[in-house]
Coordinates of C-alpha atoms in Angstrom, one line a residue:
M1 CA 0.0 0.0 0.0
T2 CA 1.3 3.5 -0.9
R3 CA 1.1 6.9 0.8
H4 CA 0.3 9.1 -2.2
R5 CA 1.9 12.6 -2.0
I6 CA 2.5 12.4 1.8
G7 CA 6.2 12.5 1.3
A8 CA 6.3 15.9 -0.5
P9 CA 6.6 18.1 2.7
V10 CA 9.2 15.8 4.0
A11 CA 11.1 16.0 0.8
L12 CA 10.9 19.8 0.9
A13 CA 12.4 19.9 4.4
M14 CA 15.3 17.6 3.2
L15 CA 15.8 19.7 0.1
L16 CA 16.4 22.8 2.3
L17 CA 19.1 21.0 4.2
L18 CA 21.0 19.6 1.3
P19 CA 22.8 22.8 0.0
T20 CA 24.4 23.7 3.4
V21 CA 25.5 20.1 3.9
G22 CA 27.0 20.0 0.4
L23 CA 28.9 23.2 1.0
A24 CA 30.2 21.9 4.3
Q25 CA 31.6 18.7 2.6
N26 CA 33.2 20.7 -0.2
Q27 CA 35.3 23.3 1.5
A28 CA 37.2 24.0 -1.6
Q29 CA 34.2 25.3 -3.4
P30 CA 34.8 29.0 -4.2
T31 CA 32.5 31.7 -2.8
F32 CA 31.7 35.1 -4.3
E33 CA 30.4 37.1 -1.4
N34 CA 31.0 40.8 -1.8
P35 CA 33.2 41.8 1.2
A36 CA 31.9 45.4 1.2
L37 CA 28.3 44.1 1.4
S38 CA 29.2 41.7 4.2
E39 CA 30.9 44.6 6.2
A40 CA 27.8 46.8 5.6
R41 CA 25.5 44.1 7.0
T42 CA 27.7 43.7 10.1
L43 CA 27.8 47.5 10.7
Y44 CA 24.0 47.6 10.3
R45 CA 23.6 44.9 12.9
Q46 CA 26.1 46.6 15.2
A47 CA 24.1 49.8 15.0
A48 CA 20.8 48.1 15.6
I49 CA 22.1 46.2 18.6
L50 CA 23.7 49.3 20.0
E51 CA 20.5 51.2 19.6
M52 CA 18.6 48.5 21.4
L53 CA 21.0 48.3 24.4
K54 CA 21.0 52.1 24.7
A55 CA 17.2 52.3 24.4
L56 CA 16.7 49.8 27.2
E57 CA 19.5 51.5 29.3
I58 CA 21.2 48.1 29.8
T59 CA 23.6 48.3 32.8
A60 CA 27.1 47.0 33.0
E61 CA 25.9 44.1 35.2
Q62 CA 23.1 43.2 32.8
G63 CA 25.6 43.5 29.9
Q64 CA 27.8 40.9 31.5
V65 CA 24.8 38.5 31.8
I66 CA 23.9 39.2 28.1
L67 CA 27.5 38.6 27.1
Q68 CA 27.6 35.2 29.0
V69 CA 24.3 34.1 27.6
N70 CA 25.4 35.1 24.1
A71 CA 28.5 33.0 24.3
E72 CA 26.4 30.0 25.5
V73 CA 23.9 30.4 22.7
L74 CA 26.6 30.7 20.1
A75 CA 28.3 27.5 21.4
A76 CA 24.9 25.8 21.2
Q77 CA 24.5 27.0 17.7
Q78 CA 27.8 25.5 16.7
G79 CA 26.9 22.2 18.4
M80 CA 23.6 22.1 16.6
N81 CA 25.2 22.8 13.2
Q82 CA 27.8 20.1 13.8
A83 CA 25.2 17.6 14.8
L84 CA 23.0 18.4 11.8
Q85 CA 25.9 18.2 9.4
G86 CA 27.0 14.8 10.9
L87 CA 23.5 13.4 10.8
V88 CA 22.7 14.6 7.3
G89 CA 26.2 13.7 6.0
Q90 CA 25.6 10.1 7.2
N91 CA 22.3 10.0 5.3
L92 CA 23.1 12.2 2.4
Q93 CA 22.8 9.5 -0.2
F94 CA 19.3 8.5 1.0
M95 CA 18.2 12.1 1.2
Q96 CA 19.3 12.9 -2.4
A97 CA 17.6 9.7 -3.6
Y98 CA 14.4 10.5 -1.7
V99 CA 14.2 14.1 -2.9
Q100 CA 14.8 13.0 -6.5
G101 CA 12.2 10.3 -6.2
T102 CA 9.5 12.8 -5.0
L103 CA 10.4 15.1 -7.9
V104 CA 9.8 12.4 -10.5
D105 CA 6.9 10.8 -8.7
D106 CA 8.8 7.5 -8.3
P107 CA 6.1 5.1 -6.7
Q108 CA 8.8 3.5 -4.5
T109 CA 9.5 6.8 -2.8
F110 CA 6.0 6.8 -1.3
E111 CA 6.1 3.3 0.1
Y112 CA 6.0 2.8 3.9
P113 CA 9.6 1.8 4.4
V114 CA 11.0 4.8 2.6
I115 CA 8.5 7.3 4.1
D116 CA 9.2 5.8 7.6
Q117 CA 12.9 6.2 7.2
A118 CA 12.4 9.8 6.0
D119 CA 10.1 10.6 8.9
A120 CA 12.6 9.1 11.4
L121 CA 15.4 11.1 10.0
L122 CA 13.4 14.3 10.2
G123 CA 12.5 13.4 13.8
E124 CA 16.2 13.2 14.7
I125 CA 16.8 16.6 13.0
A126 CA 13.8 18.1 15.0
A127 CA 15.3 16.7 18.2
I128 CA 18.6 18.3 17.6
R129 CA 16.9 21.6 16.9
G130 CA 14.7 21.2 19.9
E131 CA 17.7 20.8 22.2
Y132 CA 19.1 24.1 20.8
E133 CA 15.8 25.9 21.2
A134 CA 15.6 24.7 24.9
I135 CA 19.0 26.2 25.5
C136 CA 17.8 29.4 23.9
F137 CA 14.7 29.6 26.0
Q138 CA 16.8 29.1 29.2
A139 CA 19.1 31.9 28.0
Y140 CA 16.3 34.3 27.4
D141 CA 14.9 33.6 30.8
A142 CA 18.3 34.3 32.4
V143 CA 18.4 37.7 30.8
Y144 CA 14.8 38.6 31.4
S145 CA 15.3 37.7 35.1
V146 CA 17.9 40.6 35.5
L147 CA 15.9 43.2 33.7
S148 CA 13.9 45.8 35.6
E149 CA 10.1 46.1 35.3
A150 CA 10.6 49.3 33.2
Q151 CA 12.9 47.5 30.8
L152 CA 10.5 44.5 30.5
D153 CA 7.6 46.9 29.9
A154 CA 9.6 48.6 27.1
I155 CA 9.9 45.3 25.2
E156 CA 6.9 44.5 22.9
T157 CA 6.1 40.8 23.4
Y158 CA 5.0 38.4 20.7
E159 CA 1.5 38.6 22.0
E160 CA 1.5 42.4 21.9
Q161 CA 2.9 42.4 18.4
A162 CA 0.2 40.0 17.2
F163 CA -2.4 42.2 18.9
K164 CA -1.2 45.3 17.2
A165 CA -1.3 43.6 13.8
D166 CA -4.9 42.3 14.4
R167 CA -6.4 45.3 16.2
A168 CA -4.5 48.4 15.0
N169 CA -7.1 49.3 12.4
M170 CA -9.9 49.3 15.0
A171 CA -7.9 51.4 17.4
L172 CA -6.5 53.9 14.9
D173 CA -8.0 53.8 11.4
Q174 CA -11.7 53.6 12.5
G175 CA -11.7 56.5 14.9
G176 CA -10.9 54.5 18.1
T177 CA -9.8 56.2 21.3
S178 CA -7.1 55.3 23.8
L179 CA -9.8 53.5 25.6
D180 CA -10.5 51.4 22.5
A181 CA -6.9 50.5 22.3
L182 CA -6.8 49.6 26.0
V183 CA -9.9 47.4 25.7
Q184 CA -8.4 45.5 22.7
R185 CA -5.2 44.8 24.7
L186 CA -7.4 43.4 27.5
L187 CA -9.3 41.3 25.0
M188 CA -6.0 39.8 23.9
V189 CA -5.6 37.9 27.1
R190 CA -8.6 35.7 26.2
E191 CA -6.4 34.0 23.6
M192 CA -3.6 33.2 26.1
E193 CA -3.1 29.7 27.3
P194 CA -3.8 29.3 31.1
D195 CA -0.1 28.6 32.0
A196 CA 1.1 31.6 29.9
Y197 CA -1.5 33.8 31.4
Q198 CA -0.6 32.8 35.0
Q199 CA 3.1 33.6 34.3
Q200 CA 2.5 36.9 32.5
A201 CA -0.6 38.3 34.2
E202 CA 1.1 40.5 36.7
G203 CA 3.5 41.9 34.1
L204 CA 0.7 42.6 31.6
A205 CA -1.4 44.3 34.2
T206 CA 1.5 46.5 35.3
G207 CA 2.3 47.5 31.8
L208 CA -1.3 48.4 31.0
A209 CA -1.7 50.3 34.3
R210 CA 1.4 52.4 33.5
R211 CA -0.2 53.4 30.2
V212 CA -3.1 54.8 32.1
V213 CA -1.6 56.4 35.2
G214 CA 2.1 56.5 34.4
D215 CA 4.4 55.8 37.4
D216 CA 2.5 57.7 40.0
P217 CA 3.3 55.8 43.2
E218 CA -0.2 56.4 44.6
L219 CA -2.2 55.6 41.5
L220 CA -0.2 52.7 40.1
P221 CA -0.9 50.0 42.7
P222 CA -4.8 50.3 42.6
A223 CA -4.6 50.6 38.8
I224 CA -2.7 47.3 38.6
D225 CA -5.3 45.7 40.9
A226 CA -8.0 47.1 38.6
M227 CA -6.3 45.7 35.5
I228 CA -6.0 42.2 37.0
A229 CA -9.7 42.3 37.9
L230 CA -10.5 43.4 34.3
M231 CA -8.3 40.7 32.9
E232 CA -10.1 38.0 35.0
T233 CA -13.4 39.4 33.8
V234 CA -12.5 39.4 30.1
R235 CA -11.2 35.9 30.3
A236 CA -14.7 34.8 31.4
I237 CA -16.3 36.4 28.3
P238 CA -17.0 33.7 25.7
A239 CA -15.0 33.9 22.5
D240 CA -18.2 34.1 20.5
A241 CA -19.6 37.0 22.6
G242 CA -21.6 39.5 20.6
D243 CA -21.1 43.3 20.3
E244 CA -23.4 44.0 23.3
A245 CA -21.2 42.0 25.7
L246 CA -18.0 43.8 24.4
T247 CA -19.7 47.2 24.7
E248 CA -20.7 46.4 28.3
F249 CA -17.1 45.4 29.0
R250 CA -15.8 48.6 27.5
E251 CA -18.0 50.6 29.8
Q252 CA -16.9 48.6 32.7
V253 CA -13.2 49.4 31.9
R254 CA -14.0 53.1 31.6
Q255 CA -15.8 53.2 34.9
Q256 CA -13.2 51.2 36.9
L257 CA -10.3 53.2 35.6
G258 CA -12.1 56.5 36.1
L259 CA -12.0 57.6 32.5
D260 CA -14.4 60.2 31.0
A261 CA -17.2 59.5 28.6
Q262 CA -14.8 59.7 25.7
G263 CA -12.3 57.3 27.4
R264 CA -9.8 60.0 28.2
S265 CA -7.6 60.3 31.2
P266 CA -5.2 63.1 32.2
H267 CA -2.7 60.3 33.0
M268 CA -3.2 58.3 29.8
R269 CA 0.0 57.9 27.9
A270 CA 1.0 56.4 24.6
Q271 CA 2.6 53.1 23.9
T272 CA 6.2 53.1 25.1
D273 CA 7.6 49.8 23.8
L274 CA 11.1 50.5 22.5
V275 CA 12.1 47.1 21.0
T276 CA 10.3 43.9 20.0
Q277 CA 10.8 40.6 21.8
A278 CA 11.8 39.1 18.5
G279 CA 14.5 41.7 18.0
F280 CA 15.8 41.4 21.5
E281 CA 16.0 37.6 21.3
N282 CA 17.7 37.8 17.9
M283 CA 20.3 40.0 19.6
L284 CA 21.0 37.3 22.2
R285 CA 21.7 34.8 19.3
D286 CA 23.7 37.2 17.1
P287 CA 27.5 36.7 17.0
V288 CA 27.9 40.5 16.5
T289 CA 26.4 41.1 20.0
S290 CA 29.7 40.3 21.8
Q291 CA 31.5 42.8 19.6
V292 CA 29.1 45.5 20.4
L293 CA 29.3 44.8 24.1
S294 CA 33.0 44.6 24.3
D295 CA 34.2 47.1 21.6
L296 CA 31.5 49.7 21.6
L297 CA 30.2 49.6 25.2
G298 CA 33.3 48.4 27.0
I299 CA 31.6 45.5 28.6
S300 CA 33.5 42.3 29.2
L301 CA 33.0 39.3 31.4
G302 CA 34.1 40.1 34.9
G303 CA 34.1 43.9 34.5
G304 CA 33.4 46.9 32.4
G305 CA 30.5 49.2 32.0
V306 CA 28.3 51.2 29.6
Q307 CA 30.2 54.2 28.3

């Protein structure tokens, strides 16, 4: 019995791996990269990383943590690449035959033994990548643990970025107010998984409260409590709730936060995210980061500080 066309996605994944493995095995193959272009890309990345570190006001101590984490992630990258090259190199003949077979619709390529071997190989590749990703997540957590609340608040999370993409038109292009934007950010928490919500609820509530009352020491704590209560309320609203339920929730937000009929507050401030979470985590994986920290900011393991 055959598995018609099931092997195509597997073949595509293998096809993407073949060029890098081929180059690794043929070190004598000439390259034609423009050195000026390569230098320009490096300078651009240096500038972007420097801007990010300055915007977040990273301290010398935090810079040392980032430097250590960056070294660990780069070592994990190298280990992952070596493991992938070794695994694929051992199975290169099979992979080439398998990809070729799918391209010409060879019936044998879609038989169980061949498909199973391909699936098993991709499973090993996924496991190698999974180990690297686990190291990355631990590294991210290590850096986030030493950032201040203000710094964390200045990083736009993946959830916030998705929210902005989905809801920006409603809040901006369709005449929405700051209250509308705030309500949409609260509605976003309905889509969060329970574990993720429990871990991030306090930080999300703090960030939203700061956007309403700023850093006022008297107003901020009750505003955070109000935000947590509103987040609990909105998570109880069914996903298929109609406009009437959302209108009632909007009014509840307005009243609990003491906003006027138009949703305005003398304390309301604009979004203050400075960098994206994706950009920040890319920095932690970038080989250029160590150069920026050491050469441009004067930070090194065991000493140094932001100039």
